[in-house]
mmCIF file of C-alpha atoms in Angstrom:
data_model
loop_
_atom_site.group_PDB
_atom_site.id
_atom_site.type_symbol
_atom_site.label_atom_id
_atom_site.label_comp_id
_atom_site.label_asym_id
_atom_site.label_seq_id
_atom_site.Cartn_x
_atom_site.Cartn_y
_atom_site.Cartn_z
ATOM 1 C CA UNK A 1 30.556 1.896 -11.720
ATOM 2 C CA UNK A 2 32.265 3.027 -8.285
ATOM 3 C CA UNK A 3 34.902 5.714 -8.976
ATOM 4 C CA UNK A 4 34.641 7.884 -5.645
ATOM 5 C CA UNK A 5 32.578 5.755 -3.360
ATOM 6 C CA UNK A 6 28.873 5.284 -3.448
ATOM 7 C CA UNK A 7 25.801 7.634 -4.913
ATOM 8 C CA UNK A 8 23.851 9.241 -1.556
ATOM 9 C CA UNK A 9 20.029 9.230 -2.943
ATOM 10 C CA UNK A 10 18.011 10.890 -0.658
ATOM 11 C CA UNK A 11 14.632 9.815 -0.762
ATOM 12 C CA UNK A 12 11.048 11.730 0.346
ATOM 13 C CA UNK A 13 7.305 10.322 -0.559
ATOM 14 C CA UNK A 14 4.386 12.655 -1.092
ATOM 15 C CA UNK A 15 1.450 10.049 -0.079
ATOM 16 C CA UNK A 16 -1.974 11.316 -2.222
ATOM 17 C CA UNK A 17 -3.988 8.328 -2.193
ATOM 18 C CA UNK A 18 -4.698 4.775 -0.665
ATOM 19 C CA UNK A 19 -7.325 2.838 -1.904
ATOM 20 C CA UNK A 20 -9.014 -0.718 -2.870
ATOM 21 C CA UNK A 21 -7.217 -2.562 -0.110
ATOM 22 C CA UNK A 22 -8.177 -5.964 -1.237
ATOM 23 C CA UNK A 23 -8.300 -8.987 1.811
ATOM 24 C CA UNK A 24 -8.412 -11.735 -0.544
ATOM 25 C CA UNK A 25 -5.418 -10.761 -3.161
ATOM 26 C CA UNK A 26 -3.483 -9.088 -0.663
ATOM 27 C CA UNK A 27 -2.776 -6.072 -2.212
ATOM 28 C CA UNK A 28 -3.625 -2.342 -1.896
ATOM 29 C CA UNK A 29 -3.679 0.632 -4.277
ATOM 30 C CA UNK A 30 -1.299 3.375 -3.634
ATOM 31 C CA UNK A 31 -0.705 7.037 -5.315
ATOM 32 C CA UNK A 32 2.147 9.159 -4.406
ATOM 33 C CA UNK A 33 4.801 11.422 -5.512
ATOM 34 C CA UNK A 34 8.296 10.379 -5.590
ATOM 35 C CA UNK A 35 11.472 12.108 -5.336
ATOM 36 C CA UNK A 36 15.268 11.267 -5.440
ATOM 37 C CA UNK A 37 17.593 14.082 -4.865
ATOM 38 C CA UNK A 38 21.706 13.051 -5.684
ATOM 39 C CA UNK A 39 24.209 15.118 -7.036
ATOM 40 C CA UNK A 40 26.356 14.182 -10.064
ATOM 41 C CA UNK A 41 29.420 16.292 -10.665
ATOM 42 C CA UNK A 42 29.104 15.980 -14.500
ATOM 43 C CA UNK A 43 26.533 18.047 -14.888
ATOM 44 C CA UNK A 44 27.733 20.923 -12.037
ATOM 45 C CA UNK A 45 27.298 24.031 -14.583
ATOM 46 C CA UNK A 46 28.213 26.206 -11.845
ATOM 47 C CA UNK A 47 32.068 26.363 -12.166
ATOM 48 C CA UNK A 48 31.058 27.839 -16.215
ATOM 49 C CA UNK A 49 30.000 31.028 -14.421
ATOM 50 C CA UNK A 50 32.339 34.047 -14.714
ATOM 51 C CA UNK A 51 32.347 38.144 -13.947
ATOM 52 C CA UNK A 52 30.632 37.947 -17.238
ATOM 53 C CA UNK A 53 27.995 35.116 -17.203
ATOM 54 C CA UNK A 54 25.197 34.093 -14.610
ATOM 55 C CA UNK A 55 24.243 31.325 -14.204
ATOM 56 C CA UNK A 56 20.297 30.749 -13.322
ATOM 57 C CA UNK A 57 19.867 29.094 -10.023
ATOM 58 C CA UNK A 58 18.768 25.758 -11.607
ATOM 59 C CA UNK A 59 17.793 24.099 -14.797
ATOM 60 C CA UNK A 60 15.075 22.379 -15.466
ATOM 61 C CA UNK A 61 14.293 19.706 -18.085
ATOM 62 C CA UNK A 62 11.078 19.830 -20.408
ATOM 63 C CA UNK A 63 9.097 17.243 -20.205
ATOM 64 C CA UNK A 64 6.858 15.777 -23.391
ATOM 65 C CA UNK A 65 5.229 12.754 -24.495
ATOM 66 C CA UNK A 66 7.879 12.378 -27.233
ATOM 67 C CA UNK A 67 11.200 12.895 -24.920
ATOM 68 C CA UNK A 68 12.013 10.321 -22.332
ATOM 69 C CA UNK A 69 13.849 12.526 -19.334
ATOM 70 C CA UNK A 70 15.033 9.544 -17.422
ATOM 71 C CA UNK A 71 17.268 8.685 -20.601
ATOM 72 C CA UNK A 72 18.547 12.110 -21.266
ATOM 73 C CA UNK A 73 20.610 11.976 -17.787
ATOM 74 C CA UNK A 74 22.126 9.425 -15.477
ATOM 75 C CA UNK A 75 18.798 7.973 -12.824
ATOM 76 C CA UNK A 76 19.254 5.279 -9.778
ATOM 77 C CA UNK A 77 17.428 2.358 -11.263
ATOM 78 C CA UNK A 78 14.823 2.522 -8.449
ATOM 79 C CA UNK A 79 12.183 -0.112 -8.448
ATOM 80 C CA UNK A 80 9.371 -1.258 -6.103
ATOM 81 C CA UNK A 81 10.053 -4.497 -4.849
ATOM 82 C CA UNK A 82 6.580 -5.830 -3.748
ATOM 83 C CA UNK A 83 5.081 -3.888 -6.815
ATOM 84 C CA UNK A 84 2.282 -6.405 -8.144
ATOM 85 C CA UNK A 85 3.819 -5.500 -11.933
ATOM 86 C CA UNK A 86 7.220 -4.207 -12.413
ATOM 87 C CA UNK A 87 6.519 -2.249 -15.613
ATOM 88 C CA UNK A 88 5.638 1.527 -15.377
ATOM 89 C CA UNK A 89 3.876 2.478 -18.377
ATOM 90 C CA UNK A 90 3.783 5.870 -20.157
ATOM 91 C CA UNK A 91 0.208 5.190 -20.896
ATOM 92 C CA UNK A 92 -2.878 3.466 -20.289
ATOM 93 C CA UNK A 93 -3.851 0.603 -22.257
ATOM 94 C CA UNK A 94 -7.724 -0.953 -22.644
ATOM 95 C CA UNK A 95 -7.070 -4.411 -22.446
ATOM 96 C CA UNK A 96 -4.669 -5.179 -20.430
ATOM 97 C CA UNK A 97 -4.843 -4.916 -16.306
ATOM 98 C CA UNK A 98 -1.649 -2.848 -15.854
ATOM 99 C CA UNK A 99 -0.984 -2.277 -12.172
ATOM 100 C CA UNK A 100 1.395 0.390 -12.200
ATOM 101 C CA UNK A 101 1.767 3.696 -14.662
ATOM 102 C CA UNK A 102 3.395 7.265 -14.240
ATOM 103 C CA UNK A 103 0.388 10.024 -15.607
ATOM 104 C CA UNK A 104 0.589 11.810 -18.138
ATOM 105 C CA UNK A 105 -2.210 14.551 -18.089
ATOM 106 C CA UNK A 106 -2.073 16.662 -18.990
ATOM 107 C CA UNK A 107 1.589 16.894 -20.064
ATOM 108 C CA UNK A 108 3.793 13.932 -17.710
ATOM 109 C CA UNK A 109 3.992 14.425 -14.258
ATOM 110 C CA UNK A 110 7.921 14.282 -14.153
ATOM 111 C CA UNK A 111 10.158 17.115 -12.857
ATOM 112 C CA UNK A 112 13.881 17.110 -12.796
ATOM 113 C CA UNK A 113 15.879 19.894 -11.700
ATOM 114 C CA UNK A 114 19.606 20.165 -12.064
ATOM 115 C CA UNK A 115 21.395 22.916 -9.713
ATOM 116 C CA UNK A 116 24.602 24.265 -10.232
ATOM 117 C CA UNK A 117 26.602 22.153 -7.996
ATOM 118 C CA UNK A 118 25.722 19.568 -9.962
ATOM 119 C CA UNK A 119 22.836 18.444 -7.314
ATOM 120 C CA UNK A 120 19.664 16.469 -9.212
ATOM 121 C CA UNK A 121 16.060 16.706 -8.095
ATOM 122 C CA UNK A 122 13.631 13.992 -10.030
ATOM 123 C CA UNK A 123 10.383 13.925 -9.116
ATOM 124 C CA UNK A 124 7.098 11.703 -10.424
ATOM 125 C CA UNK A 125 3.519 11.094 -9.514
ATOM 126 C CA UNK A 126 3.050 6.891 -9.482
ATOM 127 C CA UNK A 127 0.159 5.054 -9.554
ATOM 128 C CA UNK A 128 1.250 1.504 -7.981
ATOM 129 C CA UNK A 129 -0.605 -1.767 -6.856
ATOM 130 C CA UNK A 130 1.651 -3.361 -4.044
ATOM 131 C CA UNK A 131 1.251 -6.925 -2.466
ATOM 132 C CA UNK A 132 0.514 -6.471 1.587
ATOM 133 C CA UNK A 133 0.718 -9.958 3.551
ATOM 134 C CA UNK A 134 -2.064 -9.974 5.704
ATOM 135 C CA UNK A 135 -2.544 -11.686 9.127
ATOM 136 C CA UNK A 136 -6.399 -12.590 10.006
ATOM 137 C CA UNK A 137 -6.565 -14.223 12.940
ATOM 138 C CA UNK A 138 -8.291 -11.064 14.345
ATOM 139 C CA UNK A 139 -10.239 -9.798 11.465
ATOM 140 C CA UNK A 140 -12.701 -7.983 11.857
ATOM 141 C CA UNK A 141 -10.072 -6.570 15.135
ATOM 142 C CA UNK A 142 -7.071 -6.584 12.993
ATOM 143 C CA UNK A 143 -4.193 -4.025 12.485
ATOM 144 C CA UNK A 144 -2.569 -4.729 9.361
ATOM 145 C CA UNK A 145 1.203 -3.325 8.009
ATOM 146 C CA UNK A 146 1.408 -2.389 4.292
ATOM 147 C CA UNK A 147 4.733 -1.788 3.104
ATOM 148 C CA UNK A 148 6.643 0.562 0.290
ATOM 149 C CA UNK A 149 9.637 -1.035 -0.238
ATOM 150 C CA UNK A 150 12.191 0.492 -3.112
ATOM 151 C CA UNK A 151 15.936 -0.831 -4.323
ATOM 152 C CA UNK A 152 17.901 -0.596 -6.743
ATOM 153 C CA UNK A 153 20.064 -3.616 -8.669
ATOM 154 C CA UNK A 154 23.534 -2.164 -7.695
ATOM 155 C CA UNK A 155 25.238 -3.045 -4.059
ATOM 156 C CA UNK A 156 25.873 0.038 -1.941
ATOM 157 C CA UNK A 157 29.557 0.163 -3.284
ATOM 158 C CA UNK A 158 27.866 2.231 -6.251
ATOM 159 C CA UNK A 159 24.547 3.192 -4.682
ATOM 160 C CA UNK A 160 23.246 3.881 -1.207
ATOM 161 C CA UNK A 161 19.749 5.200 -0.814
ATOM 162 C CA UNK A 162 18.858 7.407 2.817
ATOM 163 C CA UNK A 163 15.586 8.645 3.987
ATOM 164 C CA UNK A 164 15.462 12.847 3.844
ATOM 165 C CA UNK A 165 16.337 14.090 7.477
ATOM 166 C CA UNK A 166 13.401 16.313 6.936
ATOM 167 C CA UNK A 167 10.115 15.150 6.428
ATOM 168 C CA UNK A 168 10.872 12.032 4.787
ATOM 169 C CA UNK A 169 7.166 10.723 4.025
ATOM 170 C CA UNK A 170 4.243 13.476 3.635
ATOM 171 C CA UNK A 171 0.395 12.907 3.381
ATOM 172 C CA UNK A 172 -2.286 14.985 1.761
ATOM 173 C CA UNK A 173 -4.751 16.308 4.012
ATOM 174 C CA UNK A 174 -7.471 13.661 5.132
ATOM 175 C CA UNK A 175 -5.406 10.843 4.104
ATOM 176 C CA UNK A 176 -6.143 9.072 7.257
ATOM 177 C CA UNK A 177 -9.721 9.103 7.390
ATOM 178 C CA UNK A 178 -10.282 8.847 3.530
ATOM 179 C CA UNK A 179 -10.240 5.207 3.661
ATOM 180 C CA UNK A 180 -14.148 4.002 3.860
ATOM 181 C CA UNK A 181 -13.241 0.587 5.730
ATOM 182 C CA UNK A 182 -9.536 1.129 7.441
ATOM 183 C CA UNK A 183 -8.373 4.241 9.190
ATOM 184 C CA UNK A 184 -5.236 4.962 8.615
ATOM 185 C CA UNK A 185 -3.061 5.149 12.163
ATOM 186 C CA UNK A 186 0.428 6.071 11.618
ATOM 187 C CA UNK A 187 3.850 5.932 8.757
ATOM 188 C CA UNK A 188 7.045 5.365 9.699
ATOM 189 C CA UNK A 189 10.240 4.825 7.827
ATOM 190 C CA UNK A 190 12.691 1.955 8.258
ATOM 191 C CA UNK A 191 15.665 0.326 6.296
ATOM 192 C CA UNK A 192 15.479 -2.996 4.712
ATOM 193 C CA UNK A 193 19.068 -3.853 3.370
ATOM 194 C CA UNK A 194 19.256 -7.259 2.320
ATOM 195 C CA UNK A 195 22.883 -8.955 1.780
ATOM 196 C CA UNK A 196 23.041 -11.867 -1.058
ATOM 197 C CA UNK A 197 26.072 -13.868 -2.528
ATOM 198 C CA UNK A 198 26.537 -10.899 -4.972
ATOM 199 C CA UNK A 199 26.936 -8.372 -2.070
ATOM 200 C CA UNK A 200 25.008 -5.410 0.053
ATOM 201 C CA UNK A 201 22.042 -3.944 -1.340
ATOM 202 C CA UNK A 202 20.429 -0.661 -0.367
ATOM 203 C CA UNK A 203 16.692 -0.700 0.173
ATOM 204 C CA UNK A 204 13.915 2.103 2.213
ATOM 205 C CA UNK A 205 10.903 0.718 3.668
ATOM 206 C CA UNK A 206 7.351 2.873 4.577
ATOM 207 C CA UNK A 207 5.418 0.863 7.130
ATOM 208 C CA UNK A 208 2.284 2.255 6.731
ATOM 209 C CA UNK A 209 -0.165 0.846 10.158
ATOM 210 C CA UNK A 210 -4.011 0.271 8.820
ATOM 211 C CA UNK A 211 -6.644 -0.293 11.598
ATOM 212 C CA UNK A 212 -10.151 -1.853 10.433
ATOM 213 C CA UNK A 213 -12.775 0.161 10.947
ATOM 214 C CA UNK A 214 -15.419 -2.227 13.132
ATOM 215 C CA UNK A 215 -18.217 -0.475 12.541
ATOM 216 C CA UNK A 216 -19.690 -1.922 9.439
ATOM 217 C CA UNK A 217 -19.034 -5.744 10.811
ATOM 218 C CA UNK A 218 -21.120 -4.629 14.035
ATOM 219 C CA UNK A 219 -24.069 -3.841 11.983
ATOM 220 C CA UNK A 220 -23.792 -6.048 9.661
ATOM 221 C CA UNK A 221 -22.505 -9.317 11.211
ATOM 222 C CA UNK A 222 -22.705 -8.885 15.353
ATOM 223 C CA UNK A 223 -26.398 -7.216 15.699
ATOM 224 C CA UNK A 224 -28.129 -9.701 13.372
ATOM 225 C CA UNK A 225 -26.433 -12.625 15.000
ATOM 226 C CA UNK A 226 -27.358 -11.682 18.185
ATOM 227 C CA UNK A 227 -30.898 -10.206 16.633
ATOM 228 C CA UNK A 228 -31.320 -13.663 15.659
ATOM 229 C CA UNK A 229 -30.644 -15.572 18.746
ATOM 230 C CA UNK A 230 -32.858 -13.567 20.593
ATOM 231 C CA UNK A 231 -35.437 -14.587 17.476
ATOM 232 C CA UNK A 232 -34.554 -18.516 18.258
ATOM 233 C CA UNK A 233 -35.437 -17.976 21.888
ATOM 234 C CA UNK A 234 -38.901 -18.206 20.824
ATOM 235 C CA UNK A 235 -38.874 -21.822 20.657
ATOM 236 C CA UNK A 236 -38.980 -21.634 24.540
ATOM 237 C CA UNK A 237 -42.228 -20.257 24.509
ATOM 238 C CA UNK A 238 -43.715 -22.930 22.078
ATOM 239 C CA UNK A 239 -45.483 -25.753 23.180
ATOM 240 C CA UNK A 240 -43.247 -28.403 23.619
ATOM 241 C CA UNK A 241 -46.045 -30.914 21.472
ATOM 242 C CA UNK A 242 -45.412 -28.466 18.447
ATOM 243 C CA UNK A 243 -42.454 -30.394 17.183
ATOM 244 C CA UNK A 244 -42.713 -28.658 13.723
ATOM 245 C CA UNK A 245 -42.352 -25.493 14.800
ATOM 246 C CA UNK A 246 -39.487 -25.806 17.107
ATOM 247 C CA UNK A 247 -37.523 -28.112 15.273
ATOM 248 C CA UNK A 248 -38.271 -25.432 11.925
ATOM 249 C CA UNK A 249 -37.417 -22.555 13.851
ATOM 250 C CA UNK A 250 -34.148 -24.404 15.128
ATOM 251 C CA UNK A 251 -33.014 -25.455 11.889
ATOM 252 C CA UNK A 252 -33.648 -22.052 10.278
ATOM 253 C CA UNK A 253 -31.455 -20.558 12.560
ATOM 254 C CA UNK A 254 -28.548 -22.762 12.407
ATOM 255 C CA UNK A 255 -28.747 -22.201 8.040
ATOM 256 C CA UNK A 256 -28.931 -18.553 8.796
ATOM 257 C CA UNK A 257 -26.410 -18.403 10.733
ATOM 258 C CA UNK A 258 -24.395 -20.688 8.732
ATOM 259 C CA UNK A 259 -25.116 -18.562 5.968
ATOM 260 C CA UNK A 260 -23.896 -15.226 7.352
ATOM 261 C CA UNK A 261 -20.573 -17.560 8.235
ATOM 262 C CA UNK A 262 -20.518 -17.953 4.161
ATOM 263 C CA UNK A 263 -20.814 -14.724 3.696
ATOM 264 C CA UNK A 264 -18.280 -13.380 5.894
ATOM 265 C CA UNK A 265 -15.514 -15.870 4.571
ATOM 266 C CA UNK A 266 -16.523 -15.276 1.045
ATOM 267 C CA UNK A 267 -14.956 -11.639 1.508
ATOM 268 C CA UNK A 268 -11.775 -13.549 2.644
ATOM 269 C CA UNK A 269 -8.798 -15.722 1.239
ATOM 270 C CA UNK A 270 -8.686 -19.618 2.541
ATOM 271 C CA UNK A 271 -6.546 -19.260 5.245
ATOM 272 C CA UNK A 272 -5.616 -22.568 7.466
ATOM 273 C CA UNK A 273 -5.978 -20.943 11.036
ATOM 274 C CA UNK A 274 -8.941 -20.351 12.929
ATOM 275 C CA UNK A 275 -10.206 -16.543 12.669
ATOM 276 C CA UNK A 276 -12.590 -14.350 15.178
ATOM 277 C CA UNK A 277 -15.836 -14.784 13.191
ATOM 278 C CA UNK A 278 -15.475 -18.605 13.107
ATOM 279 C CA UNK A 279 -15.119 -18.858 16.641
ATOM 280 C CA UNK A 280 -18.138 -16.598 17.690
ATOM 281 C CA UNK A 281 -20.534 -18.633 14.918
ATOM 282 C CA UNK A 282 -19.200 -21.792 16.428
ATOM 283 C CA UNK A 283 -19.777 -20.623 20.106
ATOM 284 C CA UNK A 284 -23.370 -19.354 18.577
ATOM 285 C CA UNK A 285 -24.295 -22.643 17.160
ATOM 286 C CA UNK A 286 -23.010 -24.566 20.248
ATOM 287 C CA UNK A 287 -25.433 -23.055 22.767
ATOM 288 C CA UNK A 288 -27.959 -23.200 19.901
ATOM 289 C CA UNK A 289 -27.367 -26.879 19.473
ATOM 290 C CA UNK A 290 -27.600 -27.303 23.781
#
């Protein structure tokens, strides 16, 4: 492909949406508008203009349900590498879970704009599930990093992508606190080039830093727990003949508490290291149990 040294593709991100950040499957929901901007000399319409003809300051391509623009020009073959499903749709169908899709209402969200010195502006509105490792060792005190991370399939001999000087990721207003259980703290940008047997490949990263919101997990896990020890201090003030009673009240608490334990790890994948709530229900049950 390389005839002149590599393609510059200048990248920016338009973040809209973030949503159904899922602990157990790893993954969050993302919607955002994408643009590439790279200039191919081929189709540099400027050098037709003469005392005679104008040329308009750019062209741009209809878009329809019937006409495919990506085909009608050359396009970096940009994909999403921790995308759950690699296949961007150009519609919706009812039974079948597809993860990602471009929209299409009500005509396709796809602009591209070709300039007279041949420069190329594509634009598109994505809707994308990506994969986002987790660590939960401090959960419900954790910060977790979600990543964007786009390549292409050709080395940087032929294709080399770069992060716009200017603004390189945007966010729609009240991004950060449209979350309802993470706040979203700060984006940055960051290069992940990866080098294989078959050469150099060109890849952007968008670290995007998510801080749980504790308030839920105080009112819902931390005040009843310590609600009910305070409850199971009652079996100080029972007579110590009323065996029933204390040894009920004891064994109530420890399934309650073993219950909210459940419950909290039921929201959770099986992980093999210990995590925050399971050492404050096993500190709880300890001085329970002495």
């Amino acid at each position: 492909m390389n005839t002149g040294g590599p393609v510059l593709v200048s990248v920016n991100i338009y973040l809209r949406s973030i949503s159904k950040i899922d602990d157990v499957n790893m993954e969050y929901s993302a919607q955002f508008t994408f643009r590439e901007e790279w200039n191919d000399a081929r189709l540099a319409y400027g050098r037709l203009a003469d005392e005679n003809t104008q040329v308009p300051p750019f062209v741009v391509l209809a878009a329809s349900e019937q006409a495919d623009l990506t085909q009608q020009i050359w396009m970096p073959d940009t994909f999403f590498q921790n995308e759950k499903s690699q296949r961007l749709m150009h519609a919706i169908k009812v039974f079948e879970r597809l993860e990602a899709r471009r929209h299409l209402i009500d005509k396709p969200n796809v602009l591209i704009r070709i300039h007279p010195d041949g420069q190329i502006l594509y634009s598109v509105r994505l809707s994308l599930v990506l994969s986002c490792p987790m660590s939960l060792e401090y959960y419900p005190l954790d910060r977790q990093t979600c990543l964007i991370d786009l390549a292409n399939a050709y080395t940087t001999d032929d294709i080399k992508y770069e992060w716009k000087l200017k603004n390189p990721i945007q966010q729609k207003e009240g991004l950060r606190q449209s979350l309802p259980s993470f706040e979203l703290q700060d984006v940055m940008t960051d290069y992940c080039t990866s080098k294989t047997n078959t050469g150099e490949y060109s890849c952007l990263r968008t670290k995007m830093i998510l801080r749980r919101e504790f308030s839920y997990y105080l009112l819902q896990l931390y005040i009843p727990s310590f609600m009910l020890v305070i409850v199971s201090w009652v079996s100080f003030w029972l007579d110590k003949d009323s065996v029933p009673a204390r040894v009920t009240l004891g064994v109530t608490t420890l399934l309650t508490m073993t219950t909210q334990s459940s419950g909290i790890n039921a929201k959770l994948p099986p992980v093999s290291y210990t995590k925050v709530p399971d050492i404050f229900f096993c500190k709880k049950k300890e001085k329970k149990i002495s």
